[in-house]
Structures are given as C-alpha cells and as structure tokens.
Amino acid sequence: MHALWPLAAVGAAAICGIVSAAGIEDGEERSGVDFMTPETQALQADDMSNPGMLWVLQGEQLWQQAEGRADVACAGCHDDASQTMRGVAARYSAFDAATERPIDLAGRINSCRAERQQAEPLAPESDALLALTAYVAHQSRGMPITPATDARLAPFRDNGRRLFQSRIGQLELSCASCHDDDWGKRLGGSVIPQAHPTGYPLFRLEWQTVGSLQRRLRNCMIGVRAEPLDLELHLTERARGLLVETPAVRP
C-alpha cells in the first residue's frame, strides 16, 4: 500500500476538512449514481443483482478465517462486523501514527494483518484485499461520509486539493476542470460526474470486476496523459455528507 501513497494523499484531502469544492455549490453535491442510467442504478440497488456483492460475500468469509502465525481471524478481535465496523469506512482515510501519514481502509486492513495476525500483507488490487475492504466498507452503507478532522492530516489534505486543481499531463487538464467545472456535461457520450468516492471498492462495468479508488485514479491520470499523483485525501472531503454506497456500480 505504501507504493500507492501518492494517490492516497489526494483521497485524504478529499476526506478531511476542506470547506466546499470550487465549482460545486453547497447543497449541489451529488453521488455518481445520480448520473447513471436507470439500468445501472437498478443494478446497484438490488443486492441480488449487484455484482459487487460477490466480493462482499467473499470478504465475509475471509473475516471469519484465521490467518497468519497468530492463527486469529478478523472476527477474533472485532467480532460482528455489522456492529464493530459500522461507520468505520465513512471516516477513512485516517492518520497513522506509526508511519506519520494517512492510511486508507485497505492499508489499515493490511496493517492489522501484519500486527495482529502476523500474516503477509495482501497484494494491492488482489481479490482478497478488495473483498475484505468491500465487506468492511459495506457495513457503513447508507451512512454519511464524515472525514476525520485530525489536524495532522491538514498538510496532506491541502496537498491533495492543490493536486486536484493543478493542470497536469499533455492535455493540460486538472481534476477540477472536469469534475468541478463541467460536471453534468457529456464527454465521449458519458455524463461527467462530480467524482465523489462514495462506493469504493466498486464494480465497474468497463472493468468487469471490482476495483479500488487508487485504480480509478490511475485510469484518470492516464486519460489526461499524466502520471499518478497524490489524490485520495482531497476527494473524500468533497464528498462530505454523501452516503456510503459500497459496493457501488459504475459504467
């Protein structure tokens, strides 16, 4: 997860405490699901049809499975996830005292594996890590996103906001160029959303699988012909108050 830190900082800037995103007025914040076709909205809303629920169910099994030299399961410490994990994903990313930088939910899961289970970390974008992350995040579905107000996150959040607003790549576009200034318009036949990370890990129809916010950010960086940067922290703050949807479905 450390290799993904540059992306995590933008998410932390989104998660942590900036007032309101330029270009999006207070009260105008809308989840990406609002821009989807009725068919995609219905796919997300029906747990029997939502393909992301397969990862949630896998995560539920992994939650009960003993791992590592400690031979302990997540449930061994945290018991019933529907109680102990409710609201957790709505608060992440958080500040990690051990590394003195933000850590996202997947990073916390891997940290817990290393410290408590004495197990090897799960690979980024692996089915197991996505499944556990989706399962934990699913416990917060329907709760408002409430970014941490930890002052130690401020410099990372500010850096994420700067990156979100900076023009990058050969196309000289910023994240804000599309998602603050032109949301609701069309690009290549698709409606431009506001880019709120309300449902990650989510099932993307284009990928035909579940993926993380970091994967989506990398795709966007490629789209404007730029390298991945520190983005994750800023995005969650922009989404403050929107409801967690994991596992969301997007085209």
mmCIF file of C-alpha atoms in Angstrom:
data_model
loop_
_atom_site.group_PDB
_atom_site.id
_atom_site.type_symbol
_atom_site.label_atom_id
_atom_site.label_comp_id
_atom_site.label_asym_id
_atom_site.label_seq_id
_atom_site.Cartn_x
_atom_site.Cartn_y
_atom_site.Cartn_z
ATOM 1 C CA MET A 1 0.000 0.000 0.000
ATOM 2 C CA HIS A 2 2.941 2.330 0.586
ATOM 3 C CA ALA A 3 3.594 2.379 -3.151
ATOM 4 C CA LEU A 4 0.095 3.774 -3.598
ATOM 5 C CA TRP A 5 0.605 6.604 -1.104
ATOM 6 C CA PRO A 6 0.839 9.386 -3.734
ATOM 7 C CA LEU A 7 -2.752 8.531 -4.692
ATOM 8 C CA ALA A 8 -3.845 8.217 -1.085
ATOM 9 C CA ALA A 9 -2.933 11.800 -0.300
ATOM 10 C CA VAL A 10 -5.475 13.125 -2.769
ATOM 11 C CA GLY A 11 -8.131 10.933 -1.231
ATOM 12 C CA ALA A 12 -7.159 12.181 2.188
ATOM 13 C CA ALA A 13 -7.509 15.745 1.036
ATOM 14 C CA ALA A 14 -10.941 14.804 -0.098
ATOM 15 C CA ILE A 15 -11.689 13.088 3.167
ATOM 16 C CA CYS A 16 -10.535 15.590 5.627
ATOM 17 C CA GLY A 17 -11.932 19.008 6.065
ATOM 18 C CA ILE A 18 -11.968 21.404 3.165
ATOM 19 C CA VAL A 19 -15.000 23.611 3.057
ATOM 20 C CA SER A 20 -16.739 23.202 -0.297
ATOM 21 C CA ALA A 21 -15.270 22.345 -3.651
ATOM 22 C CA ALA A 22 -14.884 25.227 -6.084
ATOM 23 C CA GLY A 23 -17.418 24.824 -8.853
ATOM 24 C CA ILE A 24 -19.858 22.811 -6.719
ATOM 25 C CA GLU A 25 -22.167 24.900 -4.582
ATOM 26 C CA ASP A 26 -23.242 23.800 -1.118
ATOM 27 C CA GLY A 27 -26.247 21.550 -1.491
ATOM 28 C CA GLU A 28 -25.348 20.611 -5.077
ATOM 29 C CA GLU A 29 -23.142 17.655 -4.130
ATOM 30 C CA ARG A 30 -24.344 14.547 -5.944
ATOM 31 C CA SER A 31 -23.159 10.957 -5.908
ATOM 32 C CA GLY A 32 -22.032 9.378 -9.147
ATOM 33 C CA VAL A 33 -25.045 7.075 -9.020
ATOM 34 C CA ASP A 34 -27.268 10.083 -9.757
ATOM 35 C CA PHE A 35 -25.639 10.368 -13.185
ATOM 36 C CA MET A 36 -26.038 6.696 -14.087
ATOM 37 C CA THR A 37 -28.661 5.193 -16.385
ATOM 38 C CA PRO A 38 -31.768 3.747 -14.708
ATOM 39 C CA GLU A 39 -30.474 0.267 -15.553
ATOM 40 C CA THR A 40 -27.159 0.839 -13.756
ATOM 41 C CA GLN A 41 -28.918 2.448 -10.796
ATOM 42 C CA ALA A 42 -31.177 -0.599 -10.512
ATOM 43 C CA LEU A 43 -28.166 -2.918 -10.722
ATOM 44 C CA GLN A 44 -26.523 -1.163 -7.776
ATOM 45 C CA ALA A 45 -29.708 -1.004 -5.708
ATOM 46 C CA ASP A 46 -30.533 -4.728 -5.913
ATOM 47 C CA ASP A 47 -28.169 -6.778 -3.734
ATOM 48 C CA MET A 48 -29.206 -9.921 -5.599
ATOM 49 C CA SER A 49 -28.076 -8.389 -8.909
ATOM 50 C CA ASN A 50 -25.211 -6.120 -7.814
ATOM 51 C CA PRO A 51 -22.052 -7.999 -8.912
ATOM 52 C CA GLY A 52 -20.005 -6.213 -6.247
ATOM 53 C CA MET A 53 -21.878 -8.176 -3.595
ATOM 54 C CA LEU A 54 -19.886 -11.270 -4.613
ATOM 55 C CA TRP A 55 -16.793 -9.560 -3.183
ATOM 56 C CA VAL A 56 -18.705 -8.538 -0.071
ATOM 57 C CA LEU A 57 -19.721 -12.172 0.486
ATOM 58 C CA GLN A 58 -16.135 -13.306 -0.066
ATOM 59 C CA GLY A 59 -14.996 -10.673 2.424
ATOM 60 C CA GLU A 60 -17.477 -12.005 4.977
ATOM 61 C CA GLN A 61 -15.886 -15.447 4.674
ATOM 62 C CA LEU A 62 -12.374 -14.004 4.984
ATOM 63 C CA TRP A 63 -13.485 -12.061 8.072
ATOM 64 C CA GLN A 64 -14.121 -15.371 9.832
ATOM 65 C CA GLN A 65 -10.972 -17.093 8.564
ATOM 66 C CA ALA A 66 -7.951 -17.455 10.869
ATOM 67 C CA GLU A 67 -4.744 -16.149 9.286
ATOM 68 C CA GLY A 68 -1.028 -15.867 9.920
ATOM 69 C CA ARG A 69 1.266 -17.172 12.610
ATOM 70 C CA ALA A 70 -1.112 -15.816 15.245
ATOM 71 C CA ASP A 71 -3.862 -18.038 13.786
ATOM 72 C CA VAL A 72 -6.529 -15.435 14.509
ATOM 73 C CA ALA A 73 -9.395 -14.152 12.370
ATOM 74 C CA CYS A 74 -10.552 -10.559 11.999
ATOM 75 C CA ALA A 75 -13.676 -11.660 13.865
ATOM 76 C CA GLY A 76 -11.488 -12.896 16.705
ATOM 77 C CA CYS A 77 -10.743 -9.285 17.639
ATOM 78 C CA HIS A 78 -13.597 -7.365 16.048
ATOM 79 C CA ASP A 79 -16.447 -9.867 16.456
ATOM 80 C CA ASP A 80 -19.599 -8.939 14.498
ATOM 81 C CA ALA A 81 -18.565 -6.565 11.713
ATOM 82 C CA SER A 82 -22.098 -5.241 11.327
ATOM 83 C CA GLN A 83 -21.673 -3.706 14.781
ATOM 84 C CA THR A 84 -17.958 -3.037 15.205
ATOM 85 C CA MET A 85 -17.234 -1.830 11.666
ATOM 86 C CA ARG A 86 -20.329 0.320 11.188
ATOM 87 C CA GLY A 87 -19.199 3.856 10.400
ATOM 88 C CA VAL A 88 -15.515 2.971 10.028
ATOM 89 C CA ALA A 89 -15.284 3.369 6.245
ATOM 90 C CA ALA A 90 -17.178 6.663 6.443
ATOM 91 C CA ARG A 91 -14.265 8.113 8.456
ATOM 92 C CA TYR A 92 -11.330 6.888 6.355
ATOM 93 C CA SER A 93 -8.628 7.829 5.388
ATOM 94 C CA ALA A 94 -7.159 8.364 8.856
ATOM 95 C CA PHE A 95 -3.797 9.434 10.252
ATOM 96 C CA ASP A 96 -1.480 6.530 11.019
ATOM 97 C CA ALA A 97 0.847 7.356 13.907
ATOM 98 C CA ALA A 98 3.273 4.557 13.022
ATOM 99 C CA THR A 99 4.022 5.908 9.549
ATOM 100 C CA GLU A 100 3.149 9.550 10.304
ATOM 101 C CA ARG A 101 0.973 9.835 7.230
ATOM 102 C CA PRO A 102 -2.573 9.000 6.119
ATOM 103 C CA ILE A 103 -3.671 5.419 5.704
ATOM 104 C CA ASP A 104 -6.717 4.241 3.795
ATOM 105 C CA LEU A 105 -9.036 1.400 4.741
ATOM 106 C CA ALA A 106 -7.189 -1.205 2.686
ATOM 107 C CA GLY A 107 -3.913 -0.067 4.219
ATOM 108 C CA ARG A 108 -5.396 -0.417 7.710
ATOM 109 C CA ILE A 109 -6.519 -3.960 6.906
ATOM 110 C CA ASN A 110 -3.004 -4.868 5.802
ATOM 111 C CA SER A 111 -1.515 -3.157 8.852
ATOM 112 C CA CYS A 112 -3.812 -5.176 11.088
ATOM 113 C CA ARG A 113 -2.823 -8.370 9.274
ATOM 114 C CA ALA A 114 0.845 -7.668 9.937
ATOM 115 C CA GLU A 115 0.485 -6.552 13.568
ATOM 116 C CA ARG A 116 -2.354 -8.718 14.883
ATOM 117 C CA GLN A 117 -2.415 -11.776 12.660
ATOM 118 C CA GLN A 118 1.304 -11.882 11.882
ATOM 119 C CA ALA A 119 0.357 -12.510 8.267
ATOM 120 C CA GLU A 120 1.792 -11.293 4.991
ATOM 121 C CA PRO A 121 0.093 -8.205 3.517
ATOM 122 C CA LEU A 122 -2.422 -8.772 0.763
ATOM 123 C CA ALA A 123 -1.389 -7.510 -2.664
ATOM 124 C CA PRO A 124 -2.939 -4.254 -3.911
ATOM 125 C CA GLU A 125 -5.993 -4.931 -6.115
ATOM 126 C CA SER A 126 -5.981 -8.605 -5.113
ATOM 127 C CA ASP A 127 -9.394 -10.219 -4.786
ATOM 128 C CA ALA A 128 -8.786 -10.904 -1.095
ATOM 129 C CA LEU A 129 -7.898 -7.306 -0.209
ATOM 130 C CA LEU A 130 -10.729 -5.890 -2.310
ATOM 131 C CA ALA A 131 -13.154 -8.371 -0.744
ATOM 132 C CA LEU A 132 -12.191 -7.558 2.840
ATOM 133 C CA THR A 133 -12.233 -3.831 2.113
ATOM 134 C CA ALA A 134 -15.626 -4.087 0.399
ATOM 135 C CA TYR A 135 -17.019 -6.117 3.304
ATOM 136 C CA VAL A 136 -15.857 -3.608 5.918
ATOM 137 C CA ALA A 137 -16.988 -0.620 3.832
ATOM 138 C CA HIS A 138 -20.366 -2.260 3.201
ATOM 139 C CA GLN A 139 -21.105 -2.067 6.932
ATOM 140 C CA SER A 140 -21.259 1.735 6.544
ATOM 141 C CA ARG A 141 -23.612 1.731 3.567
ATOM 142 C CA GLY A 142 -26.226 4.459 3.948
ATOM 143 C CA MET A 143 -24.170 6.439 6.465
ATOM 144 C CA PRO A 144 -22.904 9.950 5.637
ATOM 145 C CA ILE A 145 -19.232 10.363 4.831
ATOM 146 C CA THR A 146 -17.655 12.105 7.820
ATOM 147 C CA PRO A 147 -13.972 12.792 7.128
ATOM 148 C CA ALA A 148 -11.599 12.801 10.067
ATOM 149 C CA THR A 149 -10.834 16.259 11.451
ATOM 150 C CA ASP A 150 -7.389 15.240 12.743
ATOM 151 C CA ALA A 151 -5.148 18.297 12.380
ATOM 152 C CA ARG A 152 -2.229 16.049 11.426
ATOM 153 C CA LEU A 153 -3.990 15.353 8.128
ATOM 154 C CA ALA A 154 -4.146 19.040 7.169
ATOM 155 C CA PRO A 155 -0.905 19.254 5.130
ATOM 156 C CA PHE A 156 -1.760 16.082 3.223
ATOM 157 C CA ARG A 157 -5.298 17.259 2.569
ATOM 158 C CA ASP A 158 -4.049 20.645 1.369
ATOM 159 C CA ASN A 159 -1.586 18.941 -0.957
ATOM 160 C CA GLY A 160 -4.397 16.820 -2.353
ATOM 161 C CA ARG A 161 -6.516 19.904 -3.007
ATOM 162 C CA ARG A 162 -3.597 21.560 -4.796
ATOM 163 C CA LEU A 163 -3.121 18.500 -6.983
ATOM 164 C CA PHE A 164 -6.843 18.302 -7.713
ATOM 165 C CA GLN A 165 -6.739 21.865 -9.013
ATOM 166 C CA SER A 166 -3.393 21.637 -10.869
ATOM 167 C CA ARG A 167 -3.297 21.173 -14.629
ATOM 168 C CA ILE A 168 -1.302 18.072 -15.493
ATOM 169 C CA GLY A 169 -0.330 15.879 -18.420
ATOM 170 C CA GLN A 170 -0.121 16.582 -22.120
ATOM 171 C CA LEU A 171 -3.769 17.638 -22.184
ATOM 172 C CA GLU A 172 -3.179 20.317 -19.528
ATOM 173 C CA LEU A 173 -6.287 19.328 -17.589
ATOM 174 C CA SER A 174 -6.897 19.302 -13.867
ATOM 175 C CA CYS A 175 -9.307 17.053 -12.000
ATOM 176 C CA ALA A 176 -11.301 20.210 -11.267
ATOM 177 C CA SER A 177 -11.539 21.042 -14.984
ATOM 178 C CA CYS A 178 -13.983 18.184 -15.441
ATOM 179 C CA HIS A 179 -15.398 17.343 -12.033
ATOM 180 C CA ASP A 180 -15.845 20.844 -10.578
ATOM 181 C CA ASP A 181 -16.363 22.996 -13.667
ATOM 182 C CA ASP A 182 -18.091 20.696 -16.167
ATOM 183 C CA TRP A 183 -19.946 18.107 -14.120
ATOM 184 C CA GLY A 184 -23.271 17.139 -15.634
ATOM 185 C CA LYS A 185 -21.988 17.755 -19.164
ATOM 186 C CA ARG A 186 -21.035 14.956 -21.532
ATOM 187 C CA LEU A 187 -17.601 13.695 -22.540
ATOM 188 C CA GLY A 188 -17.393 10.931 -25.108
ATOM 189 C CA GLY A 189 -21.074 10.185 -24.679
ATOM 190 C CA SER A 190 -20.846 9.783 -20.896
ATOM 191 C CA VAL A 191 -22.076 12.224 -18.272
ATOM 192 C CA ILE A 192 -19.241 13.777 -16.238
ATOM 193 C CA PRO A 193 -19.853 13.068 -12.526
ATOM 194 C CA GLN A 194 -18.591 15.107 -9.588
ATOM 195 C CA ALA A 195 -16.014 12.416 -8.705
ATOM 196 C CA HIS A 196 -17.102 11.660 -5.160
ATOM 197 C CA PRO A 197 -15.644 8.373 -3.824
ATOM 198 C CA THR A 198 -18.866 7.163 -2.235
ATOM 199 C CA GLY A 199 -18.850 3.493 -3.181
ATOM 200 C CA TYR A 200 -15.336 2.081 -3.291
ATOM 201 C CA PRO A 201 -14.364 -0.627 -3.788
ATOM 202 C CA LEU A 202 -16.925 -0.621 -6.607
ATOM 203 C CA PHE A 203 -17.834 -2.815 -9.559
ATOM 204 C CA ARG A 204 -17.040 -1.022 -12.797
ATOM 205 C CA LEU A 205 -18.800 -2.392 -15.850
ATOM 206 C CA GLU A 206 -15.860 -1.305 -18.016
ATOM 207 C CA TRP A 207 -13.513 -3.432 -15.878
ATOM 208 C CA GLN A 208 -15.968 -6.289 -15.345
ATOM 209 C CA THR A 209 -14.605 -6.568 -11.825
ATOM 210 C CA VAL A 210 -14.309 -4.711 -8.537
ATOM 211 C CA GLY A 211 -11.556 -2.133 -8.195
ATOM 212 C CA SER A 212 -10.220 0.389 -5.710
ATOM 213 C CA LEU A 213 -10.248 4.174 -5.779
ATOM 214 C CA GLN A 214 -6.496 4.047 -6.490
ATOM 215 C CA ARG A 215 -7.166 2.065 -9.654
ATOM 216 C CA ARG A 216 -9.739 4.616 -10.801
ATOM 217 C CA LEU A 217 -7.341 7.479 -10.123
ATOM 218 C CA ARG A 218 -4.617 5.776 -12.145
ATOM 219 C CA ASN A 219 -7.064 5.381 -15.037
ATOM 220 C CA CYS A 220 -7.934 9.069 -14.865
ATOM 221 C CA MET A 221 -4.281 10.074 -14.829
ATOM 222 C CA ILE A 222 -3.728 8.001 -17.967
ATOM 223 C CA GLY A 223 -6.781 9.677 -19.510
ATOM 224 C CA VAL A 224 -5.153 13.098 -19.274
ATOM 225 C CA ARG A 225 -1.741 11.594 -20.093
ATOM 226 C CA ALA A 226 -0.265 12.258 -16.673
ATOM 227 C CA GLU A 227 1.428 10.190 -14.010
ATOM 228 C CA PRO A 228 -0.473 9.102 -10.883
ATOM 229 C CA LEU A 229 -0.220 11.705 -8.127
ATOM 230 C CA ASP A 230 -1.249 12.290 -4.511
ATOM 231 C CA LEU A 231 -5.046 12.376 -4.867
ATOM 232 C CA GLU A 232 -7.146 10.316 -2.491
ATOM 233 C CA LEU A 233 -7.431 12.545 0.587
ATOM 234 C CA HIS A 234 -8.962 15.561 -1.154
ATOM 235 C CA LEU A 235 -11.766 13.554 -2.754
ATOM 236 C CA THR A 236 -13.388 12.418 0.460
ATOM 237 C CA GLU A 237 -13.685 15.913 1.862
ATOM 238 C CA ARG A 238 -15.504 16.952 -1.301
ATOM 239 C CA ALA A 239 -17.888 14.064 -0.626
ATOM 240 C CA ARG A 240 -18.562 15.020 2.988
ATOM 241 C CA GLY A 241 -22.160 14.216 3.889
ATOM 242 C CA LEU A 242 -22.852 11.994 0.883
ATOM 243 C CA LEU A 243 -23.835 8.436 1.739
ATOM 244 C CA VAL A 244 -21.541 5.418 1.550
ATOM 245 C CA GLU A 245 -22.735 3.061 -1.213
ATOM 246 C CA THR A 246 -20.234 0.188 -1.191
ATOM 247 C CA PRO A 247 -20.318 -1.841 -3.326
ATOM 248 C CA ALA A 248 -21.351 0.750 -5.889
ATOM 249 C CA VAL A 249 -21.745 0.020 -9.606
ATOM 250 C CA ARG A 250 -20.478 2.370 -12.305
ATOM 251 C CA PRO A 251 -20.272 2.088 -16.111
#
